[in-house]
Coordinates of C-alpha atoms in Angstrom, one line a residue:
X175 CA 0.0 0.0 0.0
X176 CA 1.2 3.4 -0.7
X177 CA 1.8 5.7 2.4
X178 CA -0.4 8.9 3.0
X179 CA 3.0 11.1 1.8
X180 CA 2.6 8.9 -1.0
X181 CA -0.9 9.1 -1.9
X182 CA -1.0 13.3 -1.1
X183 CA 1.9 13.6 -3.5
X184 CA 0.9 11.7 -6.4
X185 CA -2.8 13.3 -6.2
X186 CA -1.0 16.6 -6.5
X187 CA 0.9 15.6 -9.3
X188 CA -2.5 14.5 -11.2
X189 CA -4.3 17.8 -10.1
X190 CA -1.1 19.2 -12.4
X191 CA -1.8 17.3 -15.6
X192 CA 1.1 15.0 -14.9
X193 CA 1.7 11.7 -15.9
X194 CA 2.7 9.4 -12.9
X195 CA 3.7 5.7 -12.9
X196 CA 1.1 3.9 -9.8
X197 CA 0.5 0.7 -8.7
X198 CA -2.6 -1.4 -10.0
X199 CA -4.3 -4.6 -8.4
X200 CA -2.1 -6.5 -11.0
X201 CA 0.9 -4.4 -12.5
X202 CA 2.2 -0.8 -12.6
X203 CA 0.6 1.7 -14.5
X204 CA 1.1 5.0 -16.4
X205 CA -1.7 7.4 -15.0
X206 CA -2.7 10.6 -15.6
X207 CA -6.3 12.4 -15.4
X208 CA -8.6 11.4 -17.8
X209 CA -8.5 13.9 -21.1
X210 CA -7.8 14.1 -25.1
X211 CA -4.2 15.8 -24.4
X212 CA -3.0 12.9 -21.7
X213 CA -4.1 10.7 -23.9
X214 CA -1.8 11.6 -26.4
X215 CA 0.6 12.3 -24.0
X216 CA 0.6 8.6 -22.4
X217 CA 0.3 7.1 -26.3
X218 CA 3.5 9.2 -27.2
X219 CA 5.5 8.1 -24.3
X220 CA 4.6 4.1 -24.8
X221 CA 5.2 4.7 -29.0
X222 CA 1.7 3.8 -29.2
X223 CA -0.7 5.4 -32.1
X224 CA -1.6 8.7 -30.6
X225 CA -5.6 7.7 -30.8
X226 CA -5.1 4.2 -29.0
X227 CA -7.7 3.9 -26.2
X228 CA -6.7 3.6 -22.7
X229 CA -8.0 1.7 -19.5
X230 CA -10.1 4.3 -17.4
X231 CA -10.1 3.7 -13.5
X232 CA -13.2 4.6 -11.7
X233 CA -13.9 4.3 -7.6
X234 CA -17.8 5.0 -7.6
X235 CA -20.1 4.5 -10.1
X236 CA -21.4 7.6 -9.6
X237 CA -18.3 9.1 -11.4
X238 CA -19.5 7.5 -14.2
X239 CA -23.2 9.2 -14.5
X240 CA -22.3 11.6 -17.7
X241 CA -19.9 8.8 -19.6
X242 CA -21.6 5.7 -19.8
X243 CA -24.8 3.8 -18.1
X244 CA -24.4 1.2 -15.9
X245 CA -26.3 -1.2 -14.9
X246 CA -27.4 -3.6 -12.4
X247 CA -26.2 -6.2 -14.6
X248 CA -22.9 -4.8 -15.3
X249 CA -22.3 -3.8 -11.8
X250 CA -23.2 -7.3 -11.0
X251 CA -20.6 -8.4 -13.4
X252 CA -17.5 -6.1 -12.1
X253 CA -18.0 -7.1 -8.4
X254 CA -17.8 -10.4 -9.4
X255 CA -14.9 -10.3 -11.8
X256 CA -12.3 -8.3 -10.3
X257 CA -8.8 -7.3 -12.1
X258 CA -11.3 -7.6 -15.1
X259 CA -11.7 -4.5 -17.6
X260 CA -15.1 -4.5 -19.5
X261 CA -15.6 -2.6 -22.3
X262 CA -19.0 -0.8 -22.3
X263 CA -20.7 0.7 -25.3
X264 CA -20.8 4.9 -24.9
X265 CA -22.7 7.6 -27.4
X266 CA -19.7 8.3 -28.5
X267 CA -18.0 4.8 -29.1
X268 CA -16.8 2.5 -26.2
X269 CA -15.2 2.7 -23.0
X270 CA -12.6 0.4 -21.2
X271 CA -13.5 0.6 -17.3
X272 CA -12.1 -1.5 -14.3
X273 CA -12.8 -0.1 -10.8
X274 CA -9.4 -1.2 -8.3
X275 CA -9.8 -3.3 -5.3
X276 CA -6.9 -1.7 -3.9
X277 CA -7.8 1.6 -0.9
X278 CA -5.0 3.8 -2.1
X279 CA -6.0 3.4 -5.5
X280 CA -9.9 4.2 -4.8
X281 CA -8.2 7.4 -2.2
X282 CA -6.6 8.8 -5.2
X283 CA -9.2 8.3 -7.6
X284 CA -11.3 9.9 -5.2
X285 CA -9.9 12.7 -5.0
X286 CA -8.9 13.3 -8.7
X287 CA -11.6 11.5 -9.9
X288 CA -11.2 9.3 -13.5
X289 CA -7.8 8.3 -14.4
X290 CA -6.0 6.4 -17.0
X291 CA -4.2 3.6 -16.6
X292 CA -1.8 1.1 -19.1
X293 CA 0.9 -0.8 -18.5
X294 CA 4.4 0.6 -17.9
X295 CA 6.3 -0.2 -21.4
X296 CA 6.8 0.5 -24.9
X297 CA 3.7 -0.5 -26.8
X298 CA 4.2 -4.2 -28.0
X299 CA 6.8 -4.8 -25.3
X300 CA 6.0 -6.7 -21.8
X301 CA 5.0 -4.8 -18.8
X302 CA 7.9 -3.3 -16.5
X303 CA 7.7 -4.5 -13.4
X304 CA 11.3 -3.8 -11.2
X305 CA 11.9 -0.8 -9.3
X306 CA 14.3 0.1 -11.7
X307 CA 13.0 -0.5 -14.7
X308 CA 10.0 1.5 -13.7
X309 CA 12.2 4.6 -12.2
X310 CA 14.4 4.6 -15.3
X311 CA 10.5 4.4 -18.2
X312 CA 10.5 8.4 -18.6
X313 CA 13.0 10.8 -16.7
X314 CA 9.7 12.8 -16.5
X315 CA 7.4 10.5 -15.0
X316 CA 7.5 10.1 -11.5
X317 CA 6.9 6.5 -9.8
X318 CA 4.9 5.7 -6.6
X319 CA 6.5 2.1 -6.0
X320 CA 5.3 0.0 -2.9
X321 CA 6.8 -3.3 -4.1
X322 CA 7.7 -5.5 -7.3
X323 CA 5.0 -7.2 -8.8
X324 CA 5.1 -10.5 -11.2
X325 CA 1.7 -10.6 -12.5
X326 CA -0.6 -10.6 -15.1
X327 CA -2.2 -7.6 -16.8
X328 CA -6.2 -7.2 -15.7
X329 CA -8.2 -9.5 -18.3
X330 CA -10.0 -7.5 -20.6
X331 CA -14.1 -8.6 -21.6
X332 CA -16.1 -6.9 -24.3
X333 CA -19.6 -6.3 -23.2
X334 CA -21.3 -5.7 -25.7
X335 CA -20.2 -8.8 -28.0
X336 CA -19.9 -10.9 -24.6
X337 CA -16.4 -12.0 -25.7
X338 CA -13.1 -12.0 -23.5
X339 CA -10.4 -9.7 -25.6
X340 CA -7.6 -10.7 -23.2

């Protein structure tokens, strides 16, 4: 678990549009708030295509009200698959969502409200997941480490077509 110094610090750094390097319920995670520019941002620092879609972490469902509707069926469906992103249909397209089990997580979410998350790497490559390795990803992203992980990315399902992506 992160400390409080932790947690205060890397809010602050999302309150200022930065993009920060946090720990997930499975792997690290480049972070920022959710918007167009840090989208581009995160894409551009994993050589990804600028327009790739990114995982969106959410704490209460009521953060959700003007982005997408959900459910009884879906809620249903996250509390019983955890580290599981669904993909839900939106006006605009789709959205990738997975709410964290972890308490500083939801804290900082909380407080900032959505925020992206991907894996720590070059897009294509496997997941960072040492202390140095994540440190030494982007001299201007800064990392909030509490230990090494040697997981799995979060499974990924496709409402809509009921299919598992991942």
């Amino acid at each position: 678990m992160l400390t409080k110094e932790q947690i205060a610090k890397a809010v602050a750094n999302l309150k200022d549009n930065k993009i920060i390097i946090l720990p997930t319920d499975t792997i690290y995670g480049l972070s920022s708030i959710v918007n167009i520019t840090n989208k581009i941002r995160i894409n551009e620092l994993k050589k990804a295509d600028k327009n790739k879609e990114l995982i969106t972490l959410f704490s209460k469902y009521k953060q959700l009200k003007n982005v997408v509707k959900i459910d009884k069926e879906i809620k249903k469906f996250i509390k019983t698959h955890q580290n599981t992103t669904i993909i839900l249909k939106t006006q605009n397209g789709t959205i990738a969502l997975r709410r964290p089990k972890r308490k500083d997580l939801n804290k900082i979410i909380n407080q900032v409200g959505l925020i992206y998350s991907t894996s720590v790497n070059t897009h294509g490559a496997a997941p960072l997941f040492s202390q140095f390795e994540l440190k030494t990803f982007h001299k201007t992203v800064n990392l909030y480490f509490d230990r090494e992980y040697n997981a799995t990315p979060s499974r990924i399902f496709d409402w809509e077509n009921k299919v598992w992506v991942r």
